[in-house]
GROMACS .gro file of C-alpha atoms in nm:
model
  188
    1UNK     CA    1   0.355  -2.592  -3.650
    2UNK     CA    2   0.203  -2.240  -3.709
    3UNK     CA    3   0.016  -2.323  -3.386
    4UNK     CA    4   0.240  -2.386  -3.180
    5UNK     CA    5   0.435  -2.095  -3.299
    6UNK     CA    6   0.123  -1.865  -3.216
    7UNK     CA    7   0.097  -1.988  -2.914
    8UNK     CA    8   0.460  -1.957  -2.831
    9UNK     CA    9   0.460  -1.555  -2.961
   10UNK     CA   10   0.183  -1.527  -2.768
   11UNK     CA   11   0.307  -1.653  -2.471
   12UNK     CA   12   0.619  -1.448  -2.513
   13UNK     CA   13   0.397  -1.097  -2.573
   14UNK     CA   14   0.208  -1.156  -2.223
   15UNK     CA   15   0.523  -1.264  -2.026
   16UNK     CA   16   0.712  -0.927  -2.152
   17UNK     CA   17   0.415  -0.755  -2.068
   18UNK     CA   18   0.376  -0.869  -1.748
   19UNK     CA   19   0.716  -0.789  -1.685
   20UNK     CA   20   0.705  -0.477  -1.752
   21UNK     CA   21   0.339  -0.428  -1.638
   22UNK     CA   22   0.338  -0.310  -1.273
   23UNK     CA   23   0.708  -0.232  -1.193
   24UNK     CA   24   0.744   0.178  -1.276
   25UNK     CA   25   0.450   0.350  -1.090
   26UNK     CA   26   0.672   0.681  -1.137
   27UNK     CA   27   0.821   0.950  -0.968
   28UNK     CA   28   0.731   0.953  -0.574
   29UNK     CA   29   0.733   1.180  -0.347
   30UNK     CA   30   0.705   1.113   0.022
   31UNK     CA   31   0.559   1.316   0.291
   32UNK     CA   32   0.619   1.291   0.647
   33UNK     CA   33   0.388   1.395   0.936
   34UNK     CA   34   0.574   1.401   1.312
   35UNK     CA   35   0.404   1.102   1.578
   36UNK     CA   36   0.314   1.073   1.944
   37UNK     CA   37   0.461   0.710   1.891
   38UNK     CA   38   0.821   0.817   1.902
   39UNK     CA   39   1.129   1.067   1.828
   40UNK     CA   40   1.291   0.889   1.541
   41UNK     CA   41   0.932   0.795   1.376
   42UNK     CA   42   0.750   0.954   1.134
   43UNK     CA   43   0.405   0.922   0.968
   44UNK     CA   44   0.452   0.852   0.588
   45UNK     CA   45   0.239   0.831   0.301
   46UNK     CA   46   0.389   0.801  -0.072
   47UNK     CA   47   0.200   1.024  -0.431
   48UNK     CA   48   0.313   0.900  -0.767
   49UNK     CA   49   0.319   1.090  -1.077
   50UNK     CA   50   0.429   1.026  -1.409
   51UNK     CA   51   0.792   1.039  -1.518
   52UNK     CA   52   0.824   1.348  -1.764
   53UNK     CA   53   0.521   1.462  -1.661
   54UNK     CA   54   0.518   1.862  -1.691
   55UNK     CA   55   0.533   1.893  -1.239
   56UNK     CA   56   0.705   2.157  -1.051
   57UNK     CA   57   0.719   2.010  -0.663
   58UNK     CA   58   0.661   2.318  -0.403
   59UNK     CA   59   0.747   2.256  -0.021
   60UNK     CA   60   0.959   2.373   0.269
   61UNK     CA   61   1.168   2.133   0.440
   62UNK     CA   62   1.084   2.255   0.776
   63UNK     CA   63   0.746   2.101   0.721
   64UNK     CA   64   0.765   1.756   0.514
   65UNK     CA   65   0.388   1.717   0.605
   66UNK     CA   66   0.253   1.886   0.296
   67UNK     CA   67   0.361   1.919  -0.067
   68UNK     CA   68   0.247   2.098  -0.381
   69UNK     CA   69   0.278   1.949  -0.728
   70UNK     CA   70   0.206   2.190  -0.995
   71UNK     CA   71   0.077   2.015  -1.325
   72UNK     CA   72   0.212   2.314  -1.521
   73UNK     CA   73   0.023   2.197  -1.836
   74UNK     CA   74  -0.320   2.090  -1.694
   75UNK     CA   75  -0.265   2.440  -1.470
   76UNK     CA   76  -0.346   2.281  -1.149
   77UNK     CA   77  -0.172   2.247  -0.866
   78UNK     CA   78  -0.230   1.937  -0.620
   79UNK     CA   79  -0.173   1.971  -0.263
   80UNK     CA   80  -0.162   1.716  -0.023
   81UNK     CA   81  -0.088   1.706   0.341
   82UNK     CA   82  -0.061   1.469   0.631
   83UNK     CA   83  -0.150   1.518   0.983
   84UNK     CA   84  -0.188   1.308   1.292
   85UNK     CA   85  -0.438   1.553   1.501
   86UNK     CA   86  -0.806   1.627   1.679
   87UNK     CA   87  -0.933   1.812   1.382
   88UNK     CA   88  -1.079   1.554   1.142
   89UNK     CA   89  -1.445   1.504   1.294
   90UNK     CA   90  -1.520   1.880   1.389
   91UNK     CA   91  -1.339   1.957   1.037
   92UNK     CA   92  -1.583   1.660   0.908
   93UNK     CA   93  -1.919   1.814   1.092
   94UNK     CA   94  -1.861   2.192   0.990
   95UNK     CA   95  -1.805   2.053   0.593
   96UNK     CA   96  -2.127   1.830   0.639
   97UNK     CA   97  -2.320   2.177   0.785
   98UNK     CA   98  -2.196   2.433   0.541
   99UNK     CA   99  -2.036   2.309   0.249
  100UNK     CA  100  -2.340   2.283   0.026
  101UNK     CA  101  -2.134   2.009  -0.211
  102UNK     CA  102  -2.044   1.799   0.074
  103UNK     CA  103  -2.022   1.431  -0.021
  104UNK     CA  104  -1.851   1.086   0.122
  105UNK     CA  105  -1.697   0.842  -0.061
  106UNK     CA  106  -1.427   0.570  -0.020
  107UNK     CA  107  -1.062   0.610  -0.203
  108UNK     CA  108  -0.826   0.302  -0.206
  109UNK     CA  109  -1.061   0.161   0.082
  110UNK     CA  110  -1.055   0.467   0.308
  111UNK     CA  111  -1.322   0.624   0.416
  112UNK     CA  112  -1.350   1.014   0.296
  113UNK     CA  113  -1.535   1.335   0.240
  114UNK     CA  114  -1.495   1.615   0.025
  115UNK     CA  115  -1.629   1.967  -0.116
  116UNK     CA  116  -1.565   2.178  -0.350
  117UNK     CA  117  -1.379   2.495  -0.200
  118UNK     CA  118  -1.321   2.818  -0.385
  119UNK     CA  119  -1.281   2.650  -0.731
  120UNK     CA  120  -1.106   2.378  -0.644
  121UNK     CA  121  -1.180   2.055  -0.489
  122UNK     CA  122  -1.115   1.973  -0.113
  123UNK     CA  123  -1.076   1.568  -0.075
  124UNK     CA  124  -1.013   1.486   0.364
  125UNK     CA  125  -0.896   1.061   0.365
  126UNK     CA  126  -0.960   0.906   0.708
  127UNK     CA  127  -0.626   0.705   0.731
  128UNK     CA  128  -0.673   0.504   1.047
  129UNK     CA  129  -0.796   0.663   1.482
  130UNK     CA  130  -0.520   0.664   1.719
  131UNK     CA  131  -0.729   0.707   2.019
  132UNK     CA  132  -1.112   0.884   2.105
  133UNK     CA  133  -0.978   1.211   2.058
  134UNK     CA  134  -0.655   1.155   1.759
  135UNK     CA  135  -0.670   1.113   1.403
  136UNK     CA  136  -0.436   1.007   1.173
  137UNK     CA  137  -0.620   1.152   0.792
  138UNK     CA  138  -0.457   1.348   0.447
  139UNK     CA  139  -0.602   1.661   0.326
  140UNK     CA  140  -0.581   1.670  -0.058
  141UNK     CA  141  -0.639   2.001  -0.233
  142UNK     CA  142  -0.659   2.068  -0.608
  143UNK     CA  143  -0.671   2.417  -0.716
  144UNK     CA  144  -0.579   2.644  -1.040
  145UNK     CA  145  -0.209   2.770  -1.052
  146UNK     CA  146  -0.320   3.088  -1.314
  147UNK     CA  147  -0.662   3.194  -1.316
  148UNK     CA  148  -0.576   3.426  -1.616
  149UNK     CA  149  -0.565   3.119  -1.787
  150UNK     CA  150  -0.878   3.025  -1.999
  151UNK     CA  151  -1.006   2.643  -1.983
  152UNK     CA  152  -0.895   2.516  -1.665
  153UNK     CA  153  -1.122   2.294  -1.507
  154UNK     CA  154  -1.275   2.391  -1.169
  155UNK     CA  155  -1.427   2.241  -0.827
  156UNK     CA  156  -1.462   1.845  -0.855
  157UNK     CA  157  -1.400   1.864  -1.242
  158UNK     CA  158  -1.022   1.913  -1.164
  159UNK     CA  159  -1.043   1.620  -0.961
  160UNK     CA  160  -1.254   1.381  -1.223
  161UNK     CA  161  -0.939   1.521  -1.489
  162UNK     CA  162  -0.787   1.154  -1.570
  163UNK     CA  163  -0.428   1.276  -1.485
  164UNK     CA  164  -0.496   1.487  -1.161
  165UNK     CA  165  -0.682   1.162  -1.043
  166UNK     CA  166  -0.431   0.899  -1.106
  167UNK     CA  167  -0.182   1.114  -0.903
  168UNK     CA  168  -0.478   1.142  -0.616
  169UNK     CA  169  -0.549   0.849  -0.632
  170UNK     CA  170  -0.209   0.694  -0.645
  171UNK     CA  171  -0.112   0.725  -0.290
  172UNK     CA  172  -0.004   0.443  -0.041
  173UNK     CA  173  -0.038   0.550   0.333
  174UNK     CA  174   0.236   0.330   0.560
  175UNK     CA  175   0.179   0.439   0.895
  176UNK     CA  176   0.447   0.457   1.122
  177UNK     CA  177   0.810   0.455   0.955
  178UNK     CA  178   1.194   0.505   1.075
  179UNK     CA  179   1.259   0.838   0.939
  180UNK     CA  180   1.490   0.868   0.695
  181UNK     CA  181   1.841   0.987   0.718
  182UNK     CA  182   1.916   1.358   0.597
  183UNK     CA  183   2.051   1.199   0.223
  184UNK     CA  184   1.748   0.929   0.213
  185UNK     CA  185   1.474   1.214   0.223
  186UNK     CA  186   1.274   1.270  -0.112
  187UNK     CA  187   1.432   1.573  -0.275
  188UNK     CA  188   1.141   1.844  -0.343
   0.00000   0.00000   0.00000
């Protein structure tokens, strides 16, 4: 009797975990990045970050491409932005020629490079090639908000912070979307 009541508590503890496991990835923001494939389509690519977490979003409607999300408390700003352009090999050659901490790696299986760029940390994601010439890619930039402020982190250690990375890393490119409505777009 006590083992089947183990087992059944047991069983019971991982169901409600797994329940409520996976569902709340937390508050998203979306940005949107304007496409040769159509008028009503839009690029899109989705950043988490926790609920309650101390973040002030930055941005200007008139350009949904880019946000920045200041981590108030960590006192470093994160700021990605999307693009759909010819810039991401030259960008990618002139980084592998000057920038002296130039490395590659891969982030949620794209390809990438980054450097670390006036004391912050400069991460380029290869999203997907439209054509010989025309990239589709997402600049992420981490920087200090107050450099008056003692004990911020700087270049790649901003990046290897635990919370600045799960936001980084948290993002979920989905290509080519039906732009929202006016009312459907993320507020900022």
């Amino acid at each position: 009797m006590k083992k089947l009541l183990s087992v059944v508590l047991a069983l019971t503890l991982v169901l409600s975990l797994a329940a409520c496991g996976g569902g709340n990835k937390g508050e998203k923001i979306t940005l949107y990045e304007d496409t040769w494939e159509g008028e009503n389509v839009k690029l899109a690519v989705d950043f988490y970050y926790p609920e309650g977490a101390d973040i002030t979003l930055e941005g200007d409607e008139e350009y949904p491409n880019w946000i920045d999300m200041k981590y108030n408390s960590k006192n470093i700003t994160i700021g990605p932005a999307l693009f759909e352009d010819t810039t991401f090999d030259a960008n990618k050659e002139y980084a592998k020629e000057n920038e002296d901490t130039y490395e590659e790696f891969e982030l949620n299986g794209y390809d990438c490079y980054a450097y670390e760029d006036f004391g912050g940390y400069c991460i380029y994601v290869h999203l997907e090639e439209v054509s010989e010439t025309t990239d589709r890619y997402l600049v992420i930039n981490t920087e200090t908000i107050d450099y008056s402020k003692d004990g911020t982190p700087e270049d790649k250690a901003q990046y290897e912070d635990e919370d600045i990375k799960k936001i980084v890393d948290s993002f979920e490119y989905r290509g080519v979307v039906e732009y929202p409505e006016e009312e459907e777009k993320t507020e900022k």
